Coordinates of N, CA and C in Angstrom, one line a residue:
M97 N -77.1 178.7 54.8 CA -77.2 180.4 54.7 C -78.5 180.8 54.1
P98 N -79.7 181.4 54.9 CA -80.6 181.6 54.4 C -80.9 182.5 54.2
D99 N -80.2 183.4 53.9 CA -80.3 185.1 52.7 C -79.4 184.5 51.6
Y100 N -79.0 183.1 51.3 CA -79.2 183.2 49.7 C -79.8 182.9 48.8
K101 N -80.0 183.2 47.7 CA -80.9 183.5 47.1 C -80.9 182.8 45.5
A102 N -80.8 181.6 45.3 CA -80.4 180.7 44.2 C -81.4 181.1 43.1
E103 N -80.9 181.7 41.7 CA -82.1 182.0 41.0 C -82.0 181.2 39.3
R104 N -80.3 181.1 39.2 CA -80.2 180.3 38.1 C -78.8 179.6 37.9
T105 N -78.9 178.8 37.5 CA -77.9 177.0 37.2 C -76.5 177.1 36.5
I106 N -75.4 177.5 36.3 CA -74.2 177.5 35.6 C -73.6 176.0 35.9
S107 N -73.4 175.5 34.6 CA -72.7 174.5 34.5 C -71.9 174.3 33.5
G108 N -70.8 173.4 33.9 CA -69.8 173.4 32.9 C -68.9 171.8 32.9
V109 N -68.4 171.2 31.7 CA -67.8 170.1 31.5 C -66.4 170.5 32.4
F110 N -65.5 169.4 32.4 CA -64.4 169.2 33.1 C -63.6 168.3 32.8
K111 N -62.6 168.1 32.3 CA -61.4 166.8 31.4 C -61.0 166.0 32.7
Q112 N -60.6 166.9 33.6 CA -59.4 166.2 34.8 C -60.1 166.1 36.2
E113 N -60.3 165.0 36.7 CA -60.4 165.1 38.2 C -60.3 166.0 39.2
S114 N -58.8 166.1 39.0 CA -57.8 167.2 39.4 C -58.5 168.8 39.2
Q115 N -59.2 168.7 38.6 CA -60.2 169.9 38.5 C -61.2 170.4 39.4
I116 N -61.7 169.1 39.4 CA -63.3 169.1 41.0 C -62.7 170.1 41.9
N117 N -61.9 169.6 42.3 CA -61.8 170.0 44.2 C -61.1 171.6 44.2
D118 N -60.2 171.7 42.9 CA -60.5 173.6 42.7 C -61.0 173.9 42.5
V119 N -62.2 174.0 41.9 CA -63.9 174.5 41.4 C -64.4 174.8 42.7
I120 N -64.8 173.3 43.1 CA -65.1 173.1 44.7 C -65.1 174.2 45.9
R121 N -63.7 174.1 45.6 CA -62.8 175.5 46.7 C -63.5 176.3 46.5
R122 N -63.3 176.9 45.3 CA -63.5 178.6 44.4 C -65.0 178.7 44.7
L123 N -66.0 177.7 44.5 CA -67.1 177.8 44.6 C -67.3 178.4 45.8
L124 N -67.0 177.8 46.8 CA -67.6 177.8 48.5 C -66.9 179.2 48.4
D125 N -65.5 179.3 48.4 CA -64.7 180.5 49.0 C -65.8 181.7 48.3
R126 N -66.4 181.5 47.0 CA -66.8 183.0 46.9 C -68.3 183.0 47.2
G127 N -68.1 181.9 48.1 CA -70.2 182.2 49.0 C -70.8 181.1 48.8
I128 N -70.9 180.7 47.5 CA -72.0 179.4 47.3 C -72.4 178.2 48.2
P129 N -73.4 178.5 48.8 CA -73.5 177.0 50.1 C -73.4 175.8 49.6
R130 N -73.2 174.7 50.2 CA -72.7 173.7 49.7 C -74.0 172.6 49.2
D131 N -75.1 173.2 49.3 CA -76.3 172.4 49.1 C -76.7 173.0 48.0
Y132 N -75.8 174.1 47.2 CA -75.9 174.4 45.8 C -75.1 173.8 44.7
L133 N -74.8 173.1 45.0 CA -73.1 172.6 44.1 C -73.5 171.0 43.9
S134 N -73.6 170.6 43.1 CA -73.7 169.1 42.2 C -72.2 169.6 41.2
V135 N -71.8 168.1 41.3 CA -71.0 167.1 41.1 C -71.2 165.3 40.2
M136 N -71.2 165.7 38.8 CA -71.2 164.1 38.3 C -70.0 163.9 37.6
G137 N -69.5 162.4 37.7 CA -68.5 161.8 37.0 C -68.4 160.4 37.5
N138 N -68.2 159.9 36.2 CA -68.3 158.2 35.9 C -66.4 157.6 36.3
N139 N -65.7 158.5 36.4 CA -64.3 158.2 35.9 C -63.3 158.6 37.3
F140 N -64.0 158.9 38.6 CA -63.0 159.2 39.4 C -61.9 158.1 39.8
Q141 N -60.8 158.2 40.2 CA -60.0 157.3 40.0 C -60.3 156.4 41.6
S142 N -61.2 156.7 42.4 CA -62.0 155.4 43.7 C -62.7 154.7 42.8
Q143 N -62.6 155.0 42.0 CA -64.1 153.9 40.9 C -63.9 152.1 41.3
T144 N -62.5 151.9 41.4 CA -62.4 150.9 41.5 C -62.3 150.3 43.2
R145 N -62.2 151.1 44.1 CA -62.7 151.2 45.1 C -64.0 150.6 45.5
I146 N -64.5 152.1 44.8 CA -65.8 151.9 45.3 C -66.9 150.6 44.7
S147 N -66.3 149.9 43.7 CA -66.6 148.6 43.2 C -66.5 147.7 44.6
G148 N -65.4 147.8 45.4 CA -65.2 147.0 46.1 C -66.4 147.4 47.4
F149 N -67.1 148.1 47.5 CA -68.1 148.4 48.7 C -69.1 148.1 47.9
I150 N -69.3 148.7 46.7 CA -70.9 148.0 46.0 C -70.8 147.7 45.0
S151 N -71.8 146.4 45.4 CA -72.2 145.1 44.0 C -72.7 146.2 42.7
K152 N -72.5 145.4 41.7 CA -73.1 146.0 40.3 C -74.6 145.9 40.9
K153 N -75.0 144.6 41.4 CA -76.9 144.8 42.0 C -77.2 146.6 42.6
D154 N -76.1 146.7 43.6 CA -76.4 147.8 44.6 C -76.9 149.2 43.3
V155 N -75.8 149.2 42.7 CA -75.8 150.0 41.8 C -76.9 150.6 40.8
I156 N -77.2 149.1 40.1 CA -78.7 149.2 39.2 C -79.6 149.4 40.1
L157 N -79.9 148.8 41.0 CA -81.2 149.3 41.8 C -81.1 150.3 42.6
G158 N -80.3 150.8 43.3 CA -80.3 151.5 44.8 C -80.4 152.9 44.8
G159 N -80.0 153.4 43.3 CA -79.5 155.0 43.7 C -78.2 155.5 44.6
L160 N -78.9 156.6 44.9 CA -78.0 157.0 46.1 C -77.3 155.9 47.2
R161 N -76.5 156.6 47.9 CA -76.0 155.8 48.8 C -75.3 157.3 49.8
T162 N -74.4 156.4 51.4 CA -74.7 157.0 52.2 C -73.2 158.2 51.9
G163 N -73.8 159.3 52.2 CA -72.3 160.5 51.9 C -71.1 159.8 52.8
A164 N -71.4 159.6 54.1 CA -70.1 159.1 54.5 C -69.3 158.1 54.1
V165 N -69.8 157.4 53.5 CA -68.8 156.2 52.7 C -68.5 156.9 51.3
F166 N -69.1 157.5 51.3 CA -68.0 158.1 49.4 C -67.0 159.7 50.1
G167 N -67.6 160.3 51.4 CA -66.6 161.3 52.0 C -65.3 160.9 52.4
S168 N -65.1 159.3 52.7 CA -63.8 158.8 53.4 C -63.3 158.4 52.1
L169 N -64.0 157.8 51.3 CA -63.1 157.4 50.0 C -62.7 158.5 49.4
F170 N -63.0 159.3 48.7 CA -62.6 160.4 48.3 C -61.5 161.3 48.9
G171 N -61.9 161.5 50.3 CA -61.3 162.5 50.7 C -60.7 163.5 50.5
S172 N -61.8 164.1 50.0 CA -61.6 165.2 49.2 C -63.1 166.5 49.3
L173 N -63.2 167.8 48.7 CA -64.3 168.7 49.4 C -65.8 167.5 48.7
L174 N -65.5 166.8 47.7 CA -66.8 166.2 47.2 C -67.3 165.3 48.6
G175 N -67.1 165.1 49.5 CA -67.4 164.3 50.3 C -68.2 165.6 51.3
L176 N -68.0 166.9 51.3 CA -68.5 168.2 51.6 C -70.1 168.0 50.8
L177 N -70.2 167.9 50.2 CA -71.3 168.1 49.3 C -72.4 167.0 49.7
T178 N -73.8 167.3 49.6 CA -75.2 166.8 50.1 C -75.2 165.4 49.2
G179 N -75.5 164.7 49.8 CA -76.3 163.4 48.4 C -75.2 162.4 47.9
V180 N -73.8 162.6 48.3 CA -72.9 162.1 47.6 C -73.3 160.1 47.5
G181 N -73.3 159.9 46.0 CA -73.8 158.4 46.3 C -73.6 158.0 44.7
V182 N -74.2 156.7 44.3 CA -73.7 156.3 43.0 C -75.4 156.1 42.5
L183 N -75.6 156.3 41.1 CA -76.7 156.5 40.6 C -76.7 155.3 39.0
F184 N -77.3 154.8 38.7 CA -77.7 154.1 37.5 C -78.5 155.3 36.0
I185 N -77.0 155.5 35.4 CA -78.0 156.8 34.2 C -78.0 155.9 33.1
P186 N -79.4 155.6 32.7 CA -80.1 155.0 31.1 C -78.8 155.8 30.3
F187 N -78.1 154.8 29.4 CA -77.6 155.2 28.3 C -76.0 156.3 28.5
V188 N -75.4 156.3 30.4 CA -74.6 156.5 30.6 C -73.7 155.4 31.6
G189 N -74.7 154.9 32.4 CA -73.9 154.0 33.2 C -74.1 154.4 34.5
S190 N -73.2 154.3 35.3 CA -73.0 154.2 37.0 C -72.1 155.5 36.8
V191 N -72.8 156.5 37.9 CA -72.3 157.6 37.8 C -72.0 158.1 39.1
V192 N -71.1 158.8 39.9 CA -70.9 158.8 41.1 C -71.8 160.6 40.8
A193 N -72.4 160.9 41.5 CA -73.6 162.0 41.4 C -73.4 163.1 43.1
A194 N -73.0 164.1 43.5 CA -73.3 164.9 44.9 C -74.3 166.1 44.4
G195 N -75.2 166.1 45.5 CA -75.4 167.4 45.3 C -77.4 167.2 45.0
P196 N -77.9 168.3 44.2 CA -79.3 168.5 44.2 C -79.7 167.8 42.9
I197 N -78.2 167.6 41.7 CA -78.5 166.8 40.6 C -79.1 165.3 40.9
G198 N -78.7 164.8 41.8 CA -78.5 163.5 42.0 C -80.3 163.3 42.7
G199 N -80.5 164.1 43.2 CA -82.1 164.3 43.3 C -83.1 164.3 42.5
A200 N -82.5 164.8 41.4 CA -83.3 165.4 39.9 C -83.0 163.7 39.0
L201 N -82.0 163.5 39.0 CA -81.6 162.2 38.5 C -82.8 161.0 39.0
L202 N -82.8 160.9 40.5 CA -83.5 160.3 41.1 C -84.7 160.1 40.9
G203 N -85.3 161.2 40.7 CA -86.7 161.7 40.5 C -87.3 160.8 39.0
A204 N -85.9 161.4 37.9 CA -86.0 160.6 36.5 C -87.0 159.3 36.4
A205 N -85.5 158.7 37.3 CA -85.9 157.0 37.8 C -86.7 156.8 37.9
S206 N -87.5 157.6 38.7 CA -88.9 157.3 39.6 C -90.1 157.6 39.1
G207 N -89.6 157.8 37.9 CA -90.9 158.8 36.4 C -91.0 160.2 36.4
A208 N -90.5 161.4 37.8 CA -90.9 162.2 38.5 C -90.4 163.5 36.8
L209 N -89.7 163.1 36.4 CA -88.9 164.1 35.6 C -88.5 163.5 34.4
A210 N -89.1 162.0 34.0 CA -89.2 161.6 32.7 C -89.9 161.9 31.6
G211 N -88.8 162.4 30.5 CA -89.6 163.1 29.4 C -90.0 161.9 28.3
S212 N -90.3 162.5 27.1 CA -90.6 161.5 25.7 C -89.1 160.5 25.9
T213 N -88.0 161.3 25.8 CA -86.7 160.7 25.3 C -86.0 159.3 26.4
G214 N -87.3 159.3 27.8 CA -86.7 158.4 28.7 C -85.9 159.2 30.0
A215 N -85.2 158.2 31.0 CA -84.8 159.2 32.4 C -83.4 159.3 32.3
G216 N -82.8 159.3 30.9 CA -80.9 159.6 30.7 C -80.9 161.1 31.1
L217 N -79.4 160.8 31.4 CA -79.1 162.6 31.9 C -79.7 163.7 30.8
A218 N -79.7 163.4 29.5 CA -80.1 164.3 28.4 C -81.4 164.3 28.6
S219 N -82.3 163.6 28.3 CA -83.7 163.9 28.9 C -84.2 164.8 29.9
V220 N -83.0 164.6 31.1 CA -83.8 165.8 32.5 C -82.6 166.9 32.1
L221 N -81.7 167.0 31.7 CA -81.3 168.4 31.0 C -82.1 169.4 30.7
I222 N -82.6 168.6 29.7 CA -83.8 169.3 28.7 C -84.7 169.7 28.9
T223 N -85.4 168.7 30.3 CA -86.7 169.1 31.0 C -86.4 170.3 31.9
L224 N -84.6 170.2 32.2 CA -84.6 171.6 33.0 C -84.2 173.3 32.5
G225 N -83.8 173.1 31.3 CA -84.3 174.0 30.8 C -82.8 173.9 29.3
M226 N -82.4 172.9 29.3 CA -81.4 173.3 28.2 C -81.7 172.7 27.2
S227 N -81.1 173.2 25.9 CA -81.0 172.9 24.5 C -80.6 171.4 24.1
E228 N -80.8 170.9 23.4 CA -81.3 169.4 23.5 C -79.4 169.2 22.6
D229 N -79.7 170.1 21.9 CA -77.8 169.8 21.6 C -77.1 170.1 22.5
K230 N -77.2 171.0 23.3 CA -75.9 171.2 24.5 C -76.4 169.8 25.6
A231 N -77.7 169.5 26.1 CA -78.0 168.0 26.6 C -77.1 167.5 26.4
A232 N -77.3 166.8 24.6 CA -76.3 165.5 24.3 C -74.9 165.6 24.4
I233 N -74.7 166.7 24.4 CA -72.8 167.0 24.4 C -72.7 166.6 26.0
Y234 N -73.0 166.8 27.2 CA -73.0 166.7 28.2 C -73.3 165.1 28.4
E235 N -74.1 164.8 28.2 CA -74.3 163.2 28.2 C -73.1 162.5 27.5
T236 N -72.5 163.3 26.1 CA -71.8 162.2 25.6 C -70.3 162.1 26.1
R237 N -70.2 163.6 26.8 CA -68.8 163.7 27.5 C -68.8 163.0 29.2
L238 N -69.9 163.3 29.9 CA -69.6 162.2 30.7 C -69.6 161.2 30.7
K239 N -69.9 160.3 29.8 CA -70.1 158.7 29.2 C -69.0 158.5 28.8
A240 N -67.9 159.8 28.1 CA -66.5 159.6 27.7 C -65.5 159.4 29.4
G241 N -66.2 160.0 30.1 CA -65.3 159.9 31.5 C -64.9 161.4 32.2
E242 N -65.4 162.6 31.2 CA -65.1 163.5 31.9 C -66.2 163.7 32.7
F243 N -66.2 165.3 33.7 CA -67.2 165.4 34.8 C -68.1 166.9 34.5
I244 N -68.7 166.7 35.5 CA -69.6 167.7 34.9 C -70.2 168.5 36.7
I245 N -69.9 169.7 36.9 CA -70.4 170.8 37.7 C -71.5 171.8 37.9
M246 N -72.4 171.7 38.3 CA -73.4 172.8 38.5 C -73.5 173.5 39.3
A247 N -73.6 174.7 39.6 CA -73.4 175.3 40.9 C -74.9 176.9 40.3
E248 N -75.9 176.6 41.7 CA -77.0 177.4 41.4 C -76.4 178.7 42.4
V249 N -76.8 180.0 41.4 CA -76.5 181.2 41.7 C -77.5 182.3 41.9
P250 N -77.3 183.2 42.8 CA -78.3 184.9 42.3 C -77.6 185.2 40.9
S251 N -78.8 185.4 40.1 CA -78.8 186.3 38.8 C -77.8 186.7 39.5
D252 N -77.8 188.1 39.9 CA -77.1 189.5 39.6 C -75.5 188.7 39.9
R253 N -75.1 187.9 40.2 CA -73.7 187.2 40.1 C -73.5 186.0 38.9
T254 N -74.3 185.9 38.0 CA -73.9 185.2 37.2 C -72.7 185.2 36.6
G255 N -72.5 186.5 35.7 CA -71.1 186.6 35.3 C -70.3 186.3 35.8
E256 N -69.9 186.6 37.1 CA -68.6 186.1 38.0 C -68.9 184.4 38.1
F257 N -69.4 184.3 38.2 CA -69.1 182.5 37.8 C -69.3 181.9 36.9
Q258 N -70.2 182.6 35.7 CA -69.6 181.9 34.7 C -68.2 182.3 34.9
L259 N -67.5 183.5 34.3 CA -66.1 183.4 34.7 C -65.0 182.8 35.5
L260 N -65.9 182.4 36.4 CA -64.7 181.3 37.4 C -65.0 179.8 36.6
M261 N -65.8 179.5 36.3 CA -65.8 178.2 35.7 C -65.1 178.3 34.4
E262 N -65.4 179.2 33.7 CA -64.3 179.2 32.1 C -63.0 179.5 32.8
S263 N -62.8 180.5 33.9 CA -61.1 180.3 34.2 C -60.3 179.1 34.6
A264 N -61.4 178.1 35.5 CA -61.1 176.9 35.8 C -60.4 175.8 35.0
G265 N -61.1 176.0 33.7 CA -61.0 174.7 32.6 C -62.5 174.5 32.5
G266 N -63.1 175.1 32.6 CA -64.6 174.5 32.1 C -65.0 174.7 30.9
E267 N -65.7 174.0 30.4 CA -66.0 174.1 28.9 C -67.3 173.4 28.5
E268 N -68.0 174.1 27.9 CA -69.3 173.9 27.4 C -70.2 174.8 28.6
V269 N -69.4 175.8 29.4 CA -70.5 176.4 30.0 C -71.7 176.7 29.3
H270 N -72.6 176.7 30.8 CA -74.1 176.8 29.9 C -74.9 177.4 31.5
I271 N -76.0 178.4 31.0 CA -76.8 178.9 32.3 C -78.1 178.2 31.7
I272 N -78.7 178.3 33.3 CA -80.1 177.3 32.9 C -81.0 178.7 33.7
E273 N -81.9 178.9 33.4 CA -82.5 180.0 33.9 C -83.2 179.6 34.8
K274 N -83.0 178.7 35.9 CA -84.2 178.6 37.0 C -82.8 177.5 37.4
T275 N -83.2 177.1 38.9 CA -82.5 176.1 39.4 C -83.1 174.5 39.9
L276 N -82.2 173.7 40.3 CA -82.2 172.5 40.0 C -83.4 171.7 41.1
P277 N -84.4 171.2 40.8 CA -85.7 170.7 41.4 C -85.4 170.5 42.5
R278 N -86.2 170.5 43.7 CA -86.5 169.5 44.8 C -88.0 169.2 45.1
P279 N -87.5 168.3 46.0 CA -89.6 167.6 46.0 C -89.9 168.6 46.9
C280 N -89.5 169.4 48.0 CA -89.6 170.4 49.1 C -89.1 171.6 49.2
P281 N -89.3 172.7 49.8 CA -88.7 173.6 50.4 C -88.4 173.3 51.5
G282 N -87.5 172.4 51.6 CA -87.2 171.9 53.2 C -87.7 170.8 53.5
R283 N -88.3 171.2 55.0 CA -89.4 170.2 55.5 C -91.0 170.6 54.9
C284 N -91.8 168.9 54.4 CA -93.1 169.0 53.7 C -93.6 169.8 54.5
K285 N -94.9 170.7 54.3 CA -95.8 171.3 55.0 C -96.9 170.0 55.2
G286 N -97.0 169.6 53.6 CA -98.4 169.5 52.9 C -98.5 168.8 51.5
P287 N -99.0 168.0 50.7 CA -98.9 168.3 49.4 C -98.6 169.2 48.6
Q288 N -99.3 170.4 49.1 CA -98.9 171.9 48.4 C -97.5 172.3 48.3
D289 N -96.6 171.4 49.2 CA -95.5 171.9 49.3 C -94.3 171.0 48.2
L290 N -95.3 169.8 47.7 CA -94.3 168.9 46.6 C -94.3 169.7 45.4
A291 N -92.7 169.3 45.0 CA -92.9 170.1 43.6 C -94.1 168.9 42.6
P292 N -94.3 169.8 41.5 CA -95.4 169.6 40.8 C -95.1 168.4 40.2
E293 N -94.1 168.1 39.7 CA -93.3 167.2 38.6 C -93.2 165.9 39.9
V294 N -93.1 165.8 41.2 CA -93.7 165.0 42.0 C -95.0 164.2 42.5
R295 N -95.7 165.5 42.5 CA -97.0 165.3 42.9 C -97.4 164.9 41.8
S296 N -97.5 165.0 40.9 CA -98.3 164.7 39.7 C -97.8 163.0 39.5
H297 N -96.9 162.6 40.2 CA -96.6 161.4 39.7 C -96.8 160.6 40.7
L298 N -97.9 161.0 42.2 CA -98.2 160.4 42.8 C -99.6 160.3 43.6
S299 N -99.8 159.1 43.8 CA -101.8 159.3 44.6 C -101.5 160.1 45.7
E300 N -102.7 160.4 45.9 CA -103.0 161.1 47.2 C -102.4 160.3 48.4
A301 N -102.7 159.3 48.6 CA -101.9 158.2 49.6 C -100.6 157.9 49.6
A302 N -100.3 158.1 47.9 CA -98.6 158.0 47.9 C -97.8 159.2 48.5
Q303 N -99.0 160.6 47.9 CA -98.1 161.6 48.3 C -98.0 161.6 50.1
E304 N -99.0 160.9 50.8 CA -98.5 161.3 52.3 C -97.6 160.2 52.6
T305 N -97.4 159.2 52.1 CA -96.6 158.4 52.5 C -94.9 158.5 51.8
F306 N -94.8 159.7 50.5 CA -94.0 160.2 50.7 C -93.6 161.1 51.0
I307 N -94.4 161.9 52.1 CA -94.2 163.2 52.7 C -93.9 162.7 54.4
E308 N -94.2 161.6 55.1 CA -94.4 161.2 55.6 C -92.7 160.5 56.5
R309 N -92.5 159.7 55.0 CA -90.8 159.3 55.0 C -89.7 160.3 54.6
Y310 N -90.4 161.3 53.7 CA -89.3 162.7 53.6 C -89.5 163.3 54.9
N311 N -89.9 163.9 55.5 CA -89.9 165.0 56.7 C -89.3 163.9 57.9
S312 N -89.1 162.6 57.8 CA -88.5 161.8 58.6 C -87.0 161.6 58.5
V313 N -87.0 161.4 57.6 CA -85.2 161.5 57.1 C -84.6 162.8 56.9
F314 N -85.3 164.2 56.4 CA -84.8 165.2 57.1 C -84.7 165.9 58.2
D315 N -85.8 165.4 59.1 CA -85.4 165.9 60.2 C -84.5 165.2 61.2
E316 N -84.1 164.1 60.9 CA -82.9 163.5 61.5 C -81.6 163.5 60.6
T317 N -81.4 164.2 59.2 CA -79.9 164.3 58.3 C -80.3 166.0 57.9
N318 N -81.3 166.7 57.6 CA -81.1 168.0 57.2 C -80.6 167.8 55.9
D319 N -80.6 166.8 55.0 CA -80.4 166.1 54.2 C -81.4 166.3 52.8
E320 N -82.0 167.0 51.9 CA -83.3 167.0 51.4 C -82.7 165.6 49.9
T321 N -81.3 165.2 49.5 CA -81.0 164.5 48.6 C -81.6 163.2 49.2
K322 N -81.2 162.9 50.2 CA -81.0 162.1 51.5 C -82.5 161.3 51.6
A323 N -83.5 162.7 52.0 CA -84.9 162.4 52.3 C -85.6 161.8 51.6
E324 N -85.3 162.9 50.4 CA -86.1 162.3 48.9 C -85.3 161.0 48.5
E325 N -84.5 160.3 48.7 CA -84.3 158.9 48.6 C -85.1 157.7 49.2
A326 N -85.1 158.2 50.3 CA -85.5 157.6 51.3 C -87.3 157.2 51.3
A327 N -87.7 159.0 50.5 CA -89.2 158.8 50.3 C -89.1 157.9 49.2
W328 N -88.7 157.9 48.0 CA -89.4 157.2 47.2 C -89.0 155.7 47.1
A329 N -87.9 155.3 47.9 CA -87.5 154.0 48.3 C -88.9 153.7 49.0
Q330 N -89.9 154.5 49.9 CA -91.0 154.1 50.5 C -91.6 153.8 49.9
V331 N -92.6 154.8 48.8 CA -93.2 154.9 48.1 C -92.8 153.5 47.0
H332 N -92.1 153.0 46.7 CA -91.5 151.8 45.4 C -91.9 150.6 46.2
Q333 N -91.2 150.8 47.8 CA -91.9 149.6 48.6 C -93.6 149.3 48.5
Q334 N -94.1 150.4 49.2 CA -95.6 150.0 49.3 C -96.7 150.3 48.1
Y335 N -96.7 151.1 47.0 CA -97.0 151.1 45.4 C -96.3 150.9 44.2
E336 N -97.1 150.3 43.5 CA -96.7 149.9 42.1 C -97.3 151.3 41.4
E337 N -96.5 151.7 40.0 CA -96.9 152.0 38.7 C -98.5 152.1 38.5
D338 N -99.1 152.6 37.8 CA -100.1 152.5 37.2 C -100.4 152.7 35.7
E339 N -101.1 152.4 34.7 CA -100.7 152.6 33.4 C -99.9 154.0 32.7
N340 N -100.2 154.8 34.0 CA -100.4 156.6 33.5 C -99.0 157.1 34.0
G341 N -98.0 156.2 35.0 CA -96.5 156.5 35.5 C -96.9 157.0 36.8
V342 N -98.3 156.7 37.2 CA -98.9 157.4 38.8 C -98.4 156.2 39.9
W343 N -97.5 156.4 40.7 CA -98.0 155.5 41.9 C -98.9 155.2 42.9
S344 N -99.7 154.8 42.6 CA -101.2 154.5 42.8 C -101.7 153.0 43.7
K345 N -101.1 152.4 42.8 CA -101.2 150.9 43.0 C -100.9 150.4 44.3
A346 N -101.6 150.2 45.3 CA -100.9 149.7 46.8 C -100.6 148.6 46.5
K347 N -99.8 148.3 46.7 CA -98.7 146.5 47.0 C -99.7 145.4 48.0
V348 N -100.1 144.5 47.2 CA -100.4 143.6 48.2 C -99.6 142.7 49.0
T349 N -99.3 142.7 50.1 CA -98.8 142.1 50.7 C -99.2 140.7 51.7
A350 N -98.3 139.6 51.8 CA -99.1 138.4 51.6 C -99.2 138.4 53.4

């Protein structure tokens, strides 16, 4: 939806998985494109089935997985969202994540959004503009098996979507005065398009590697989250972090 202008991010905590489909459907019906919706949870009923497809090693090392697998697993509106997969989040554990928040967490795991408190969910939310107290509550409730929904909305419709979240059973509803970070606004034309938190963690050579892989996958999938995952994977394969947390040391191949 090219004329959709997201300016703020509204989030809420939901106790029951049954609420997720209802909220996503209502948000989609109100005109929010799927690329601007995020969901997190570690207590989906499909979790036991997920473990049959993905090993513990995959979850810890791999980050996001293909949305097709999870779309068929859940058989729900969650499968419509972009970048659905499993992430390992410090202090929380393995979490099913969908939408732009998955990319933000992936960036944190790669050092791009990690703050002084580490790469946990609370750290990422604080970096995005949430208060420390509220971020700690979100992390605790996600760890306890509850769910988080985030919607990036136009500023002039903030009140409408806040009421929607609350009427659907959302608790701890919160507004962040910006949208979730993305590595590039669509296709990357060059280093100047990279988000500052990504660019600052990559050497010039690593930036070129990141952009080349990102664009290749984005052209195939039109999915920013999958493209970002592939780009970080390529950087990790070719480079090592230096003492300043910058991916700059080219790996020596035998």
